[in-house]
Every structure is written in C-alpha cells, then in structure tokens.
PDB file of C-alpha atoms in Angstrom:
ATOM      1  CA  MET A   1     101.815  73.983  95.478  1.00  0.00           C
ATOM      2  CA  THR A   2      99.982  70.612  95.733  1.00  0.00           C
ATOM      3  CA  ALA A   3      97.187  69.381  92.650  1.00  0.00           C
ATOM      4  CA  ALA A   4      93.604  69.938  93.951  1.00  0.00           C
ATOM      5  CA  PRO A   5      92.187  66.592  93.789  1.00  0.00           C
ATOM      6  CA  ARG A   6      89.695  66.029  90.869  1.00  0.00           C
ATOM      7  CA  PRO A   7      87.897  63.249  89.212  1.00  0.00           C
ATOM      8  CA  GLU A   8      89.556  60.618  87.358  1.00  0.00           C
ATOM      9  CA  PHE A   9      89.035  60.069  83.910  1.00  0.00           C
ATOM     10  CA  ASP A  10      86.575  57.145  82.436  1.00  0.00           C
ATOM     11  CA  ALA A  11      89.222  54.097  82.213  1.00  0.00           C
ATOM     12  CA  GLU A  12      88.123  53.692  78.423  1.00  0.00           C
ATOM     13  CA  LEU A  13      88.365  57.352  77.786  1.00  0.00           C
ATOM     14  CA  LYS A  14      91.817  57.908  79.619  1.00  0.00           C
ATOM     15  CA  ALA A  15      93.382  54.671  77.517  1.00  0.00           C
ATOM     16  CA  GLY A  16      92.574  57.365  74.683  1.00  0.00           C
ATOM     17  CA  LEU A  17      94.239  60.346  75.723  1.00  0.00           C
ATOM     18  CA  ALA A  18      97.823  59.730  75.067  1.00  0.00           C
ATOM     19  CA  VAL A  19      96.485  59.673  71.285  1.00  0.00           C
ATOM     20  CA  VAL A  20      94.461  62.880  71.778  1.00  0.00           C
ATOM     21  CA  GLY A  21      97.312  64.782  72.904  1.00  0.00           C
ATOM     22  CA  GLY A  22      99.764  64.499  70.299  1.00  0.00           C
ATOM     23  CA  MET A  23      97.211  66.674  68.129  1.00  0.00           C
ATOM     24  CA  PHE A  24      95.658  68.361  70.845  1.00  0.00           C
ATOM     25  CA  PRO A  25      97.860  69.240  74.210  1.00  0.00           C
ATOM     26  CA  PRO A  26      96.245  69.583  77.293  1.00  0.00           C
ATOM     27  CA  THR A  27      98.165  73.078  77.681  1.00  0.00           C
ATOM     28  CA  ILE A  28      97.891  75.478  75.315  1.00  0.00           C
ATOM     29  CA  THR A  29      99.725  78.951  74.992  1.00  0.00           C
ATOM     30  CA  PRO A  30     100.071  81.306  72.027  1.00  0.00           C
ATOM     31  CA  ALA A  31     103.572  79.804  70.938  1.00  0.00           C
ATOM     32  CA  LEU A  32     101.420  76.874  70.063  1.00  0.00           C
ATOM     33  CA  LEU A  33      98.443  78.605  67.898  1.00  0.00           C
ATOM     34  CA  ASP A  34     100.218  77.597  64.420  1.00  0.00           C
ATOM     35  CA  PHE A  35     100.764  74.190  65.294  1.00  0.00           C
ATOM     36  CA  MET A  36      97.188  74.487  66.426  1.00  0.00           C
ATOM     37  CA  ARG A  37      95.629  75.162  63.226  1.00  0.00           C
ATOM     38  CA  THR A  38      97.127  72.721  61.508  1.00  0.00           C
ATOM     39  CA  SER A  39      96.946  69.730  64.060  1.00  0.00           C
ATOM     40  CA  TYR A  40      92.907  70.624  64.415  1.00  0.00           C
ATOM     41  CA  ALA A  41      92.279  71.214  60.639  1.00  0.00           C
ATOM     42  CA  SER A  42      89.031  69.589  60.127  1.00  0.00           C
ATOM     43  CA  ALA A  43      88.910  66.421  57.761  1.00  0.00           C
ATOM     44  CA  PRO A  44      88.143  66.675  54.126  1.00  0.00           C
ATOM     45  CA  ILE A  45      84.404  67.581  53.991  1.00  0.00           C
ATOM     46  CA  ASP A  46      84.198  64.861  50.824  1.00  0.00           C
ATOM     47  CA  ASP A  47      85.314  62.056  52.711  1.00  0.00           C
ATOM     48  CA  LEU A  48      83.229  62.873  55.509  1.00  0.00           C
ATOM     49  CA  LEU A  49      79.963  63.054  53.332  1.00  0.00           C
ATOM     50  CA  ALA A  50      81.067  60.644  50.797  1.00  0.00           C
ATOM     51  CA  GLN A  51      78.800  57.811  52.762  1.00  0.00           C
ATOM     52  CA  ARG A  52      75.866  60.139  53.625  1.00  0.00           C
ATOM     53  CA  ARG A  53      73.039  61.423  51.449  1.00  0.00           C
ATOM     54  CA  ILE A  54      73.591  64.705  52.346  1.00  0.00           C
ATOM     55  CA  GLU A  55      74.386  68.082  49.509  1.00  0.00           C
ATOM     56  CA  ARG A  56      76.601  70.684  50.309  1.00  0.00           C
ATOM     57  CA  LEU A  57      76.457  74.283  48.832  1.00  0.00           C
ATOM     58  CA  ASP A  58      78.986  76.914  50.033  1.00  0.00           C
ATOM     59  CA  LEU A  59      77.931  80.559  49.701  1.00  0.00           C
ATOM     60  CA  PRO A  60      79.760  84.086  50.717  1.00  0.00           C
ATOM     61  CA  ILE A  61      77.269  86.109  52.525  1.00  0.00           C
ATOM     62  CA  PRO A  62      77.614  89.287  54.566  1.00  0.00           C
ATOM     63  CA  GLY A  63      79.537  88.666  57.871  1.00  0.00           C
ATOM     64  CA  HIS A  64      79.977  91.978  60.503  1.00  0.00           C
ATOM     65  CA  LEU A  65      80.645  95.029  59.187  1.00  0.00           C
ATOM     66  CA  GLY A  66      79.455  93.334  55.761  1.00  0.00           C
ATOM     67  CA  ASP A  67      82.473  91.879  55.350  1.00  0.00           C
ATOM     68  CA  GLU A  68      82.514  88.705  53.205  1.00  0.00           C
ATOM     69  CA  ILE A  69      82.372  85.157  55.295  1.00  0.00           C
ATOM     70  CA  VAL A  70      81.526  81.843  54.365  1.00  0.00           C
ATOM     71  CA  VAL A  71      78.841  79.491  54.871  1.00  0.00           C
ATOM     72  CA  SER A  72      78.306  75.830  53.903  1.00  0.00           C
ATOM     73  CA  VAL A  73      74.690  74.641  53.777  1.00  0.00           C
ATOM     74  CA  LEU A  74      74.071  71.177  54.436  1.00  0.00           C
ATOM     75  CA  ARG A  75      71.139  69.396  53.494  1.00  0.00           C
ATOM     76  CA  PRO A  76      69.346  65.768  52.586  1.00  0.00           C
ATOM     77  CA  ALA A  77      70.332  64.855  49.300  1.00  0.00           C
ATOM     78  CA  GLY A  78      66.510  65.486  47.573  1.00  0.00           C
ATOM     79  CA  LEU A  79      65.157  67.912  49.841  1.00  0.00           C
ATOM     80  CA  THR A  80      61.471  68.446  49.353  1.00  0.00           C
ATOM     81  CA  GLY A  81      59.700  71.179  51.320  1.00  0.00           C
ATOM     82  CA  PRO A  82      60.539  73.133  54.505  1.00  0.00           C
ATOM     83  CA  ARG A  83      62.972  71.386  57.156  1.00  0.00           C
ATOM     84  CA  PRO A  84      63.909  72.305  60.419  1.00  0.00           C
ATOM     85  CA  GLY A  85      67.339  74.318  60.035  1.00  0.00           C
ATOM     86  CA  VAL A  86      70.400  74.940  62.492  1.00  0.00           C
ATOM     87  CA  VAL A  87      73.047  77.745  62.672  1.00  0.00           C
ATOM     88  CA  TYR A  88      76.374  76.020  63.786  1.00  0.00           C
ATOM     89  CA  ALA A  89      79.269  77.323  65.358  1.00  0.00           C
ATOM     90  CA  HIS A  90      82.304  75.100  65.353  1.00  0.00           C
ATOM     91  CA  SER A  91      84.873  74.201  68.107  1.00  0.00           C
ATOM     92  CA  GLY A  92      88.123  75.671  68.343  1.00  0.00           C
ATOM     93  CA  GLY A  93      88.726  77.825  71.531  1.00  0.00           C
ATOM     94  CA  MET A  94      87.746  81.062  69.681  1.00  0.00           C
ATOM     95  CA  MET A  95      91.406  80.435  67.604  1.00  0.00           C
ATOM     96  CA  PHE A  96      91.799  77.382  65.502  1.00  0.00           C
ATOM     97  CA  GLY A  97      89.572  75.060  63.343  1.00  0.00           C
ATOM     98  CA  ASP A  98      86.734  75.672  60.517  1.00  0.00           C
ATOM     99  CA  ARG A  99      82.958  75.262  59.901  1.00  0.00           C
ATOM    100  CA  PHE A 100      84.240  71.831  59.403  1.00  0.00           C
ATOM    101  CA  SER A 101      85.565  71.106  62.766  1.00  0.00           C
ATOM    102  CA  GLY A 102      83.829  68.517  64.661  1.00  0.00           C
ATOM    103  CA  ILE A 103      80.795  68.567  62.069  1.00  0.00           C
ATOM    104  CA  ASP A 104      80.647  64.450  61.969  1.00  0.00           C
ATOM    105  CA  LEU A 105      79.183  64.805  65.802  1.00  0.00           C
ATOM    106  CA  VAL A 106      76.037  66.559  64.071  1.00  0.00           C
ATOM    107  CA  LEU A 107      75.774  65.330  60.057  1.00  0.00           C
ATOM    108  CA  ASP A 108      72.701  62.402  61.753  1.00  0.00           C
ATOM    109  CA  TRP A 109      71.072  65.611  62.389  1.00  0.00           C
ATOM    110  CA  VAL A 110      71.117  66.220  58.091  1.00  0.00           C
ATOM    111  CA  ASP A 111      70.828  62.654  57.038  1.00  0.00           C
ATOM    112  CA  SER A 112      68.895  61.339  60.026  1.00  0.00           C
ATOM    113  CA  LEU A 113      66.656  63.950  61.312  1.00  0.00           C
ATOM    114  CA  GLY A 114      66.156  65.935  58.159  1.00  0.00           C
ATOM    115  CA  VAL A 115      67.777  69.012  58.945  1.00  0.00           C
ATOM    116  CA  VAL A 116      69.322  71.779  57.070  1.00  0.00           C
ATOM    117  CA  LEU A 117      72.639  72.602  58.391  1.00  0.00           C
ATOM    118  CA  VAL A 118      74.468  76.250  58.280  1.00  0.00           C
ATOM    119  CA  THR A 119      78.054  76.134  59.234  1.00  0.00           C
ATOM    120  CA  VAL A 120      79.555  79.304  59.752  1.00  0.00           C
ATOM    121  CA  GLU A 121      83.000  79.914  59.125  1.00  0.00           C
ATOM    122  CA  TYR A 122      83.238  82.570  61.150  1.00  0.00           C
ATOM    123  CA  ARG A 123      86.433  85.102  61.793  1.00  0.00           C
ATOM    124  CA  LEU A 124      89.068  83.901  64.716  1.00  0.00           C
ATOM    125  CA  ALA A 125      90.837  85.562  67.385  1.00  0.00           C
ATOM    126  CA  PRO A 126      93.331  87.082  67.609  1.00  0.00           C
ATOM    127  CA  GLU A 127      93.589  88.477  64.400  1.00  0.00           C
ATOM    128  CA  HIS A 128      89.876  89.078  64.516  1.00  0.00           C
ATOM    129  CA  PRO A 129      89.105  89.907  68.570  1.00  0.00           C
ATOM    130  CA  ASP A 130      85.551  90.393  69.827  1.00  0.00           C
ATOM    131  CA  PRO A 131      83.259  90.962  68.665  1.00  0.00           C
ATOM    132  CA  TYR A 132      84.008  89.569  65.194  1.00  0.00           C
ATOM    133  CA  PRO A 133      83.147  85.687  66.191  1.00  0.00           C
ATOM    134  CA  ARG A 134      80.413  86.528  67.489  1.00  0.00           C
ATOM    135  CA  GLU A 135      78.747  89.041  64.829  1.00  0.00           C
ATOM    136  CA  ASP A 136      79.570  86.868  62.154  1.00  0.00           C
ATOM    137  CA  LEU A 137      77.965  84.204  63.730  1.00  0.00           C
ATOM    138  CA  TYR A 138      74.557  86.732  64.122  1.00  0.00           C
ATOM    139  CA  ALA A 139      74.821  88.012  60.594  1.00  0.00           C
ATOM    140  CA  ALA A 140      74.891  84.425  59.651  1.00  0.00           C
ATOM    141  CA  LEU A 141      71.605  83.880  61.899  1.00  0.00           C
ATOM    142  CA  GLU A 142      69.731  86.940  60.081  1.00  0.00           C
ATOM    143  CA  TRP A 143      70.805  85.698  56.675  1.00  0.00           C
ATOM    144  CA  VAL A 144      69.458  82.592  57.132  1.00  0.00           C
ATOM    145  CA  ALA A 145      66.199  83.804  58.571  1.00  0.00           C
ATOM    146  CA  SER A 146      65.864  86.602  55.676  1.00  0.00           C
ATOM    147  CA  HIS A 147      66.814  83.532  52.901  1.00  0.00           C
ATOM    148  CA  HIS A 148      64.639  80.728  54.689  1.00  0.00           C
ATOM    149  CA  THR A 149      62.760  80.377  52.156  1.00  0.00           C
ATOM    150  CA  ASP A 150      65.328  79.821  49.550  1.00  0.00           C
ATOM    151  CA  LEU A 151      67.284  77.369  51.879  1.00  0.00           C
ATOM    152  CA  GLN A 152      63.816  75.405  52.577  1.00  0.00           C
ATOM    153  CA  ILE A 153      64.258  76.140  56.428  1.00  0.00           C
ATOM    154  CA  ARG A 154      60.948  76.325  58.474  1.00  0.00           C
ATOM    155  CA  LEU A 155      61.277  79.467  60.960  1.00  0.00           C
ATOM    156  CA  ASP A 156      59.647  78.073  63.486  1.00  0.00           C
ATOM    157  CA  ARG A 157      62.401  75.204  63.808  1.00  0.00           C
ATOM    158  CA  LEU A 158      65.563  77.295  63.545  1.00  0.00           C
ATOM    159  CA  LEU A 159      68.266  76.143  66.679  1.00  0.00           C
ATOM    160  CA  VAL A 160      71.748  77.262  67.198  1.00  0.00           C
ATOM    161  CA  ALA A 161      74.189  75.226  68.103  1.00  0.00           C
ATOM    162  CA  GLY A 162      77.829  74.548  68.819  1.00  0.00           C
ATOM    163  CA  ALA A 163      80.758  72.622  71.205  1.00  0.00           C
ATOM    164  CA  SER A 164      83.381  74.251  73.129  1.00  0.00           C
ATOM    165  CA  ALA A 165      83.911  77.721  72.146  1.00  0.00           C
ATOM    166  CA  GLY A 166      80.880  77.361  69.427  1.00  0.00           C
ATOM    167  CA  GLY A 167      79.076  76.075  72.258  1.00  0.00           C
ATOM    168  CA  GLY A 168      79.575  80.000  74.051  1.00  0.00           C
ATOM    169  CA  LEU A 169      78.998  81.702  70.452  1.00  0.00           C
ATOM    170  CA  ALA A 170      75.560  79.905  70.422  1.00  0.00           C
ATOM    171  CA  ALA A 171      75.164  80.941  73.825  1.00  0.00           C
ATOM    172  CA  GLY A 172      75.306  84.370  73.114  1.00  0.00           C
ATOM    173  CA  ILE A 173      73.581  84.147  69.482  1.00  0.00           C
ATOM    174  CA  ALA A 174      70.884  83.103  71.259  1.00  0.00           C
ATOM    175  CA  LEU A 175      71.009  86.193  73.996  1.00  0.00           C
ATOM    176  CA  GLN A 176      71.358  88.517  70.943  1.00  0.00           C
ATOM    177  CA  ALA A 177      68.640  87.554  69.127  1.00  0.00           C
ATOM    178  CA  ARG A 178      66.277  87.398  72.450  1.00  0.00           C
ATOM    179  CA  ASP A 179      67.674  91.441  73.113  1.00  0.00           C
ATOM    180  CA  ARG A 180      68.028  92.619  69.332  1.00  0.00           C
ATOM    181  CA  GLY A 181      64.091  91.250  68.202  1.00  0.00           C
ATOM    182  CA  GLY A 182      65.819  88.782  65.955  1.00  0.00           C
ATOM    183  CA  PRO A 183      64.753  85.465  64.653  1.00  0.00           C
ATOM    184  CA  ARG A 184      62.834  83.445  67.550  1.00  0.00           C
ATOM    185  CA  LEU A 185      64.887  80.178  68.447  1.00  0.00           C
ATOM    186  CA  CYS A 186      62.975  77.239  69.416  1.00  0.00           C
ATOM    187  CA  GLY A 187      66.570  75.873  70.774  1.00  0.00           C
ATOM    188  CA  GLN A 188      70.432  76.297  71.729  1.00  0.00           C
ATOM    189  CA  VAL A 189      72.417  73.633  71.895  1.00  0.00           C
ATOM    190  CA  LEU A 190      75.636  74.174  73.885  1.00  0.00           C
ATOM    191  CA  ASP A 191      77.891  71.277  74.172  1.00  0.00           C
ATOM    192  CA  TYR A 192      80.526  71.682  77.032  1.00  0.00           C
ATOM    193  CA  PRO A 193      80.271  75.667  76.404  1.00  0.00           C
ATOM    194  CA  MET A 194      83.278  78.091  76.844  1.00  0.00           C
ATOM    195  CA  LEU A 195      80.843  80.940  78.636  1.00  0.00           C
ATOM    196  CA  ASP A 196      82.813  82.809  81.247  1.00  0.00           C
ATOM    197  CA  ASP A 197      86.381  84.525  80.721  1.00  0.00           C
ATOM    198  CA  ARG A 198      86.660  85.023  84.588  1.00  0.00           C
ATOM    199  CA  GLY A 199      87.980  81.423  84.955  1.00  0.00           C
ATOM    200  CA  LEU A 200      86.450  81.537  88.912  1.00  0.00           C
ATOM    201  CA  THR A 201      84.922  78.078  89.155  1.00  0.00           C
ATOM    202  CA  HIS A 202      86.223  75.301  91.139  1.00  0.00           C
ATOM    203  CA  SER A 203      86.381  72.926  88.184  1.00  0.00           C
ATOM    204  CA  THR A 204      88.707  75.091  86.293  1.00  0.00           C
ATOM    205  CA  HIS A 205      91.873  74.841  88.550  1.00  0.00           C
ATOM    206  CA  GLN A 206      91.277  71.069  88.829  1.00  0.00           C
ATOM    207  CA  PHE A 207      92.934  69.808  85.613  1.00  0.00           C
ATOM    208  CA  ASP A 208      95.696  71.872  85.061  1.00  0.00           C
ATOM    209  CA  GLY A 209      98.059  69.837  82.154  1.00  0.00           C
ATOM    210  CA  VAL A 210      95.509  67.156  81.772  1.00  0.00           C
ATOM    211  CA  GLY A 211      92.896  65.884  79.508  1.00  0.00           C
ATOM    212  CA  VAL A 212      92.284  68.520  76.993  1.00  0.00           C
ATOM    213  CA  TRP A 213      91.558  72.115  77.454  1.00  0.00           C
ATOM    214  CA  ASP A 214      93.025  73.153  80.812  1.00  0.00           C
ATOM    215  CA  ARG A 215      93.433  76.422  82.480  1.00  0.00           C
ATOM    216  CA  VAL A 216      96.522  77.505  80.847  1.00  0.00           C
ATOM    217  CA  SER A 217      94.573  77.254  77.454  1.00  0.00           C
ATOM    218  CA  ASN A 218      91.328  78.727  78.713  1.00  0.00           C
ATOM    219  CA  GLU A 219      93.276  81.858  79.579  1.00  0.00           C
ATOM    220  CA  THR A 220      94.869  81.700  76.312  1.00  0.00           C
ATOM    221  CA  GLY A 221      91.770  81.695  73.784  1.00  0.00           C
ATOM    222  CA  TRP A 222      90.168  84.461  76.173  1.00  0.00           C
ATOM    223  CA  ASP A 223      93.233  86.631  75.991  1.00  0.00           C
ATOM    224  CA  ALA A 224      92.984  85.997  71.998  1.00  0.00           C
ATOM    225  CA  LEU A 225      89.177  87.576  71.968  1.00  0.00           C
ATOM    226  CA  LEU A 226      89.190  89.942  74.810  1.00  0.00           C
ATOM    227  CA  GLY A 227      92.573  90.968  75.479  1.00  0.00           C
ATOM    228  CA  PRO A 228      93.847  93.226  78.152  1.00  0.00           C
ATOM    229  CA  ALA A 229      89.954  93.414  78.641  1.00  0.00           C
ATOM    230  CA  ARG A 230      89.480  89.964  79.980  1.00  0.00           C
ATOM    231  CA  GLY A 231      88.277  89.491  83.299  1.00  0.00           C
ATOM    232  CA  GLY A 232      87.342  93.131  83.914  1.00  0.00           C
ATOM    233  CA  THR A 233      84.145  94.603  84.036  1.00  0.00           C
ATOM    234  CA  GLY A 234      83.205  95.795  80.323  1.00  0.00           C
ATOM    235  CA  VAL A 235      83.406  92.326  79.022  1.00  0.00           C
ATOM    236  CA  SER A 236      80.068  91.858  76.704  1.00  0.00           C
ATOM    237  CA  PRO A 237      77.661  88.929  78.099  1.00  0.00           C
ATOM    238  CA  TYR A 238      77.178  88.306  74.181  1.00  0.00           C
ATOM    239  CA  ALA A 239      80.945  87.355  73.803  1.00  0.00           C
ATOM    240  CA  ALA A 240      80.944  85.334  78.068  1.00  0.00           C
ATOM    241  CA  PRO A 241      77.286  84.530  78.442  1.00  0.00           C
ATOM    242  CA  SER A 242      77.849  83.413  82.343  1.00  0.00           C
ATOM    243  CA  ARG A 243      78.069  87.349  82.327  1.00  0.00           C
ATOM    244  CA  ALA A 244      74.882  87.867  81.317  1.00  0.00           C
ATOM    245  CA  GLU A 245      72.440  89.325  84.157  1.00  0.00           C
ATOM    246  CA  ASP A 246      68.885  88.308  82.731  1.00  0.00           C
ATOM    247  CA  LEU A 247      68.704  84.954  81.368  1.00  0.00           C
ATOM    248  CA  THR A 248      64.714  85.179  80.812  1.00  0.00           C
ATOM    249  CA  GLY A 249      62.955  84.594  77.675  1.00  0.00           C
ATOM    250  CA  LEU A 250      65.533  82.297  75.808  1.00  0.00           C
ATOM    251  CA  PRO A 251      65.050  79.213  74.018  1.00  0.00           C
ATOM    252  CA  PRO A 252      65.272  75.990  75.616  1.00  0.00           C
ATOM    253  CA  ALA A 253      68.745  74.916  75.764  1.00  0.00           C
ATOM    254  CA  PHE A 254      70.731  71.455  75.794  1.00  0.00           C
ATOM    255  CA  ILE A 255      73.708  71.480  77.949  1.00  0.00           C
ATOM    256  CA  ASP A 256      76.607  68.697  78.293  1.00  0.00           C
ATOM    257  CA  VAL A 257      79.371  68.641  79.731  1.00  0.00           C
ATOM    258  CA  GLY A 258      81.930  66.226  81.375  1.00  0.00           C
ATOM    259  CA  ALA A 259      82.623  66.065  85.136  1.00  0.00           C
ATOM    260  CA  ALA A 260      86.790  65.741  84.513  1.00  0.00           C
ATOM    261  CA  GLU A 261      86.749  68.898  82.554  1.00  0.00           C
ATOM    262  CA  ILE A 262      87.317  72.498  83.532  1.00  0.00           C
ATOM    263  CA  PHE A 263      83.568  73.643  81.670  1.00  0.00           C
ATOM    264  CA  ARG A 264      82.086  71.349  84.638  1.00  0.00           C
ATOM    265  CA  ASP A 265      81.069  74.298  86.893  1.00  0.00           C
ATOM    266  CA  GLU A 266      79.941  77.207  84.869  1.00  0.00           C
ATOM    267  CA  ALA A 267      77.874  74.899  82.101  1.00  0.00           C
ATOM    268  CA  MET A 268      75.766  73.666  85.775  1.00  0.00           C
ATOM    269  CA  ALA A 269      75.812  76.989  86.684  1.00  0.00           C
ATOM    270  CA  TYR A 270      74.330  78.106  83.594  1.00  0.00           C
ATOM    271  CA  ALA A 271      71.843  75.768  83.886  1.00  0.00           C
ATOM    272  CA  ASP A 272      71.237  76.170  87.283  1.00  0.00           C
ATOM    273  CA  ARG A 273      70.548  80.253  86.386  1.00  0.00           C
ATOM    274  CA  ILE A 274      68.185  79.621  83.274  1.00  0.00           C
ATOM    275  CA  TRP A 275      66.071  77.259  85.432  1.00  0.00           C
ATOM    276  CA  ARG A 276      65.604  80.146  87.961  1.00  0.00           C
ATOM    277  CA  ALA A 277      64.872  82.677  85.445  1.00  0.00           C
ATOM    278  CA  GLY A 278      61.761  80.552  84.766  1.00  0.00           C
ATOM    279  CA  GLY A 279      63.680  78.723  81.606  1.00  0.00           C
ATOM    280  CA  ASP A 280      64.162  75.753  80.021  1.00  0.00           C
ATOM    281  CA  ALA A 281      67.299  73.698  80.420  1.00  0.00           C
ATOM    282  CA  GLU A 282      67.975  69.903  79.942  1.00  0.00           C
ATOM    283  CA  LEU A 283      71.785  69.169  81.600  1.00  0.00           C
ATOM    284  CA  HIS A 284      73.654  65.962  81.346  1.00  0.00           C
ATOM    285  CA  VAL A 285      77.204  65.850  83.044  1.00  0.00           C
ATOM    286  CA  PHE A 286      78.614  62.751  82.390  1.00  0.00           C
ATOM    287  CA  ALA A 287      80.834  60.877  84.428  1.00  0.00           C
ATOM    288  CA  GLY A 288      84.680  60.790  83.819  1.00  0.00           C
ATOM    289  CA  ALA A 289      84.407  62.807  80.863  1.00  0.00           C
ATOM    290  CA  PHE A 290      86.851  65.024  79.633  1.00  0.00           C
ATOM    291  CA  HIS A 291      86.815  68.315  77.594  1.00  0.00           C
ATOM    292  CA  GLY A 292      84.866  66.978  73.677  1.00  0.00           C
ATOM    293  CA  CYS A 293      85.220  63.497  74.464  1.00  0.00           C
ATOM    294  CA  ASP A 294      82.749  62.527  71.959  1.00  0.00           C
ATOM    295  CA  LEU A 295      84.555  64.272  69.437  1.00  0.00           C
ATOM    296  CA  PHE A 296      87.786  62.758  70.301  1.00  0.00           C
ATOM    297  CA  ALA A 297      86.155  59.020  71.415  1.00  0.00           C
ATOM    298  CA  PRO A 298      83.216  58.665  69.422  1.00  0.00           C
ATOM    299  CA  HIS A 299      83.256  55.028  69.921  1.00  0.00           C
ATOM    300  CA  THR A 300      83.422  54.683  73.939  1.00  0.00           C
ATOM    301  CA  ALA A 301      80.588  54.479  76.350  1.00  0.00           C
ATOM    302  CA  VAL A 302      80.576  57.512  77.251  1.00  0.00           C
ATOM    303  CA  GLY A 303      80.886  58.734  73.817  1.00  0.00           C
ATOM    304  CA  ARG A 304      78.296  57.127  72.084  1.00  0.00           C
ATOM    305  CA  ARG A 305      76.023  58.187  75.426  1.00  0.00           C
ATOM    306  CA  MET A 306      76.498  61.627  74.746  1.00  0.00           C
ATOM    307  CA  ILE A 307      75.668  61.879  71.085  1.00  0.00           C
ATOM    308  CA  HIS A 308      72.784  59.699  71.495  1.00  0.00           C
ATOM    309  CA  VAL A 309      71.154  62.107  74.268  1.00  0.00           C
ATOM    310  CA  ARG A 310      72.258  64.890  72.559  1.00  0.00           C
ATOM    311  CA  ASN A 311      70.712  63.412  69.133  1.00  0.00           C
ATOM    312  CA  SER A 312      67.729  62.623  71.148  1.00  0.00           C
ATOM    313  CA  TRP A 313      67.259  65.791  72.431  1.00  0.00           C
ATOM    314  CA  VAL A 314      67.393  67.733  69.206  1.00  0.00           C
ATOM    315  CA  GLU A 315      64.965  65.123  67.622  1.00  0.00           C
ATOM    316  CA  LYS A 316      62.306  65.922  70.250  1.00  0.00           C
ATOM    317  CA  ILE A 317      63.036  69.822  70.252  1.00  0.00           C
ATOM    318  CA  LEU A 318      62.365  69.797  66.347  1.00  0.00           C
ATOM    319  CA  ALA A 319      59.284  67.357  66.178  1.00  0.00           C
ATOM    320  CA  ASP A 320      55.971  68.893  65.608  1.00  0.00           C
TER     321      ASP A 320
END
C-alpha cells in the first residue's frame, strides 16, 4: 500500500527526531510498555525545581472509589494570599509517565504567573483501565475545590490542563464538572489532546512509523484504556471527549496541535464543535510540528513559539 502523503516536519525539528526516537519510538506496541515506563519516567523533580522559587508538597488524597492516590502541590515560594489554581494531567498515552512527566513545560505558570499547580498521580492502564484515570483526576479536582482555602487557591480562577493523554483527560474532566455540577472551571488547556478512540480522521493515517505517537501507538493506548470496547458504541465521552454530543456550557478552551501529527484533525474538530455550540476556544495548529515537539525540542523555534502562545493564553485567562 502506498503511504498517504503527509506534511513535512519542520527542518529544525526533523533534525532532533533521531534523538527522540531513542527514548520514544514512533510505534509503540504492548511489548514496549515496560521500556516506555522506564524511558519516559520523569527527571528527578528536585533537579527541575533547583533553579526555581517553587515549593513542593506531596499529599495522599482519595481517588476513584476512595483508593489513595498522590498529588504534588507546587506553589510559589513565600506564597501569601489565594492564587489561581491548576489541576494538571500528565502525558503518556494512558499507559506510562508520572505526575512530573512534562512538568517543566508548565513550571513557568507557578514561578512567573503565581499559579498553585496540583499534579496528579492518576492510575494507569492497562492495570487500571477506564474509568480509573479519569475518575482519579476528577476526584483530585473535587479535592482541590474542597480544600481550596488550605491550598490558597482561588475557586474563581481554577482551570484544568494536560498534554496528549493528559489533554484528553483534562477535556473529560471539564465535561464531568459540567455534568455533575462540580467545580466551576475558568478554563481548560488541551495540548495536542488524545480525544477519540475511533481513529477515523485522515491525520490518524498519515504518520505511520514516523514522528512521535503514530496510529499503532494510539491503538495500543486506547486498547489499554478501553479494551474490547474501543471503537464501539458504549465508550464514555468522559474517556473519549470527541464522543460527547453536547459541548455547550464548557469553560474556555486552549487547544494546540501540530500539523504533522495524528491528533491534528480531531483537535481541530473539537475546537470547531465548541464554536458551533457557542463556546470559546482558541486553536493553534503549528506547521511542521510533530506530536509533543515542545516537550522534546523546546529549544527550537516551533517549540518556543508553542510554549509562548500557551503561556500567554493562561496568563490572560487567569487575569482579573
């Protein structure tokens, strides 16, 4: 079969893909899960925080079904008075990563914007399939809201954020909060989000075996989360937000995605459906960008631009 034509990777980003592929191969199968859990483990958090004025507090909280999970509260050193809060869902295809994976991309929110960031050690598939990851995160959101005084978080400036699998989970949390009468969110940051288990879009089939996170990787992740339900009729929109029939009443959304990755079309469609429902979404599609390039190559022109645009939106949405 002839490969589908696809957008080219940005030249500067393309030069770094060979290095990225050593720790994050383009095609991930179940046989690679143990490798990915080692290669994608976060850097020591103390090293990341060493040059920043950020305090960290690790806390056990009740997750799904009351089981204990851990969150880390990251806040500006010497914090006085309530500040905006963010509940953060890490990346990792639903199967790997930890609460500090990719955290360096949002630490500027803490020490530059004064945000209190709560990052969640949600449980991972396939050992803990749906609904564990999303319900762990929703439980964390409810916990943050109920403890906002102790955490010094403003309830009127509370948003959810996540990247890749975490972006999909953040979108699902926003839907759950709306439907359950939960905490009122001021925004949702969905970085190249994993939204649709059905794999129907054109971009899903354009990048087999190249870049980061191809069609097979995506099927591996959704299979781990949903098992035989993947692609069927019984999948919850809280797990796969593209399935939600009603996108009214959601908080403003920031959605970014690469033009050269499989999530391009579903991210664009999600923004379009928010607009059609009368909602507020800001969409950025970055030419030549592969999945997660701002995480893997933050020094590049595209990576720097993605980070700047995202940070600017967060600053705007959290402002009085």
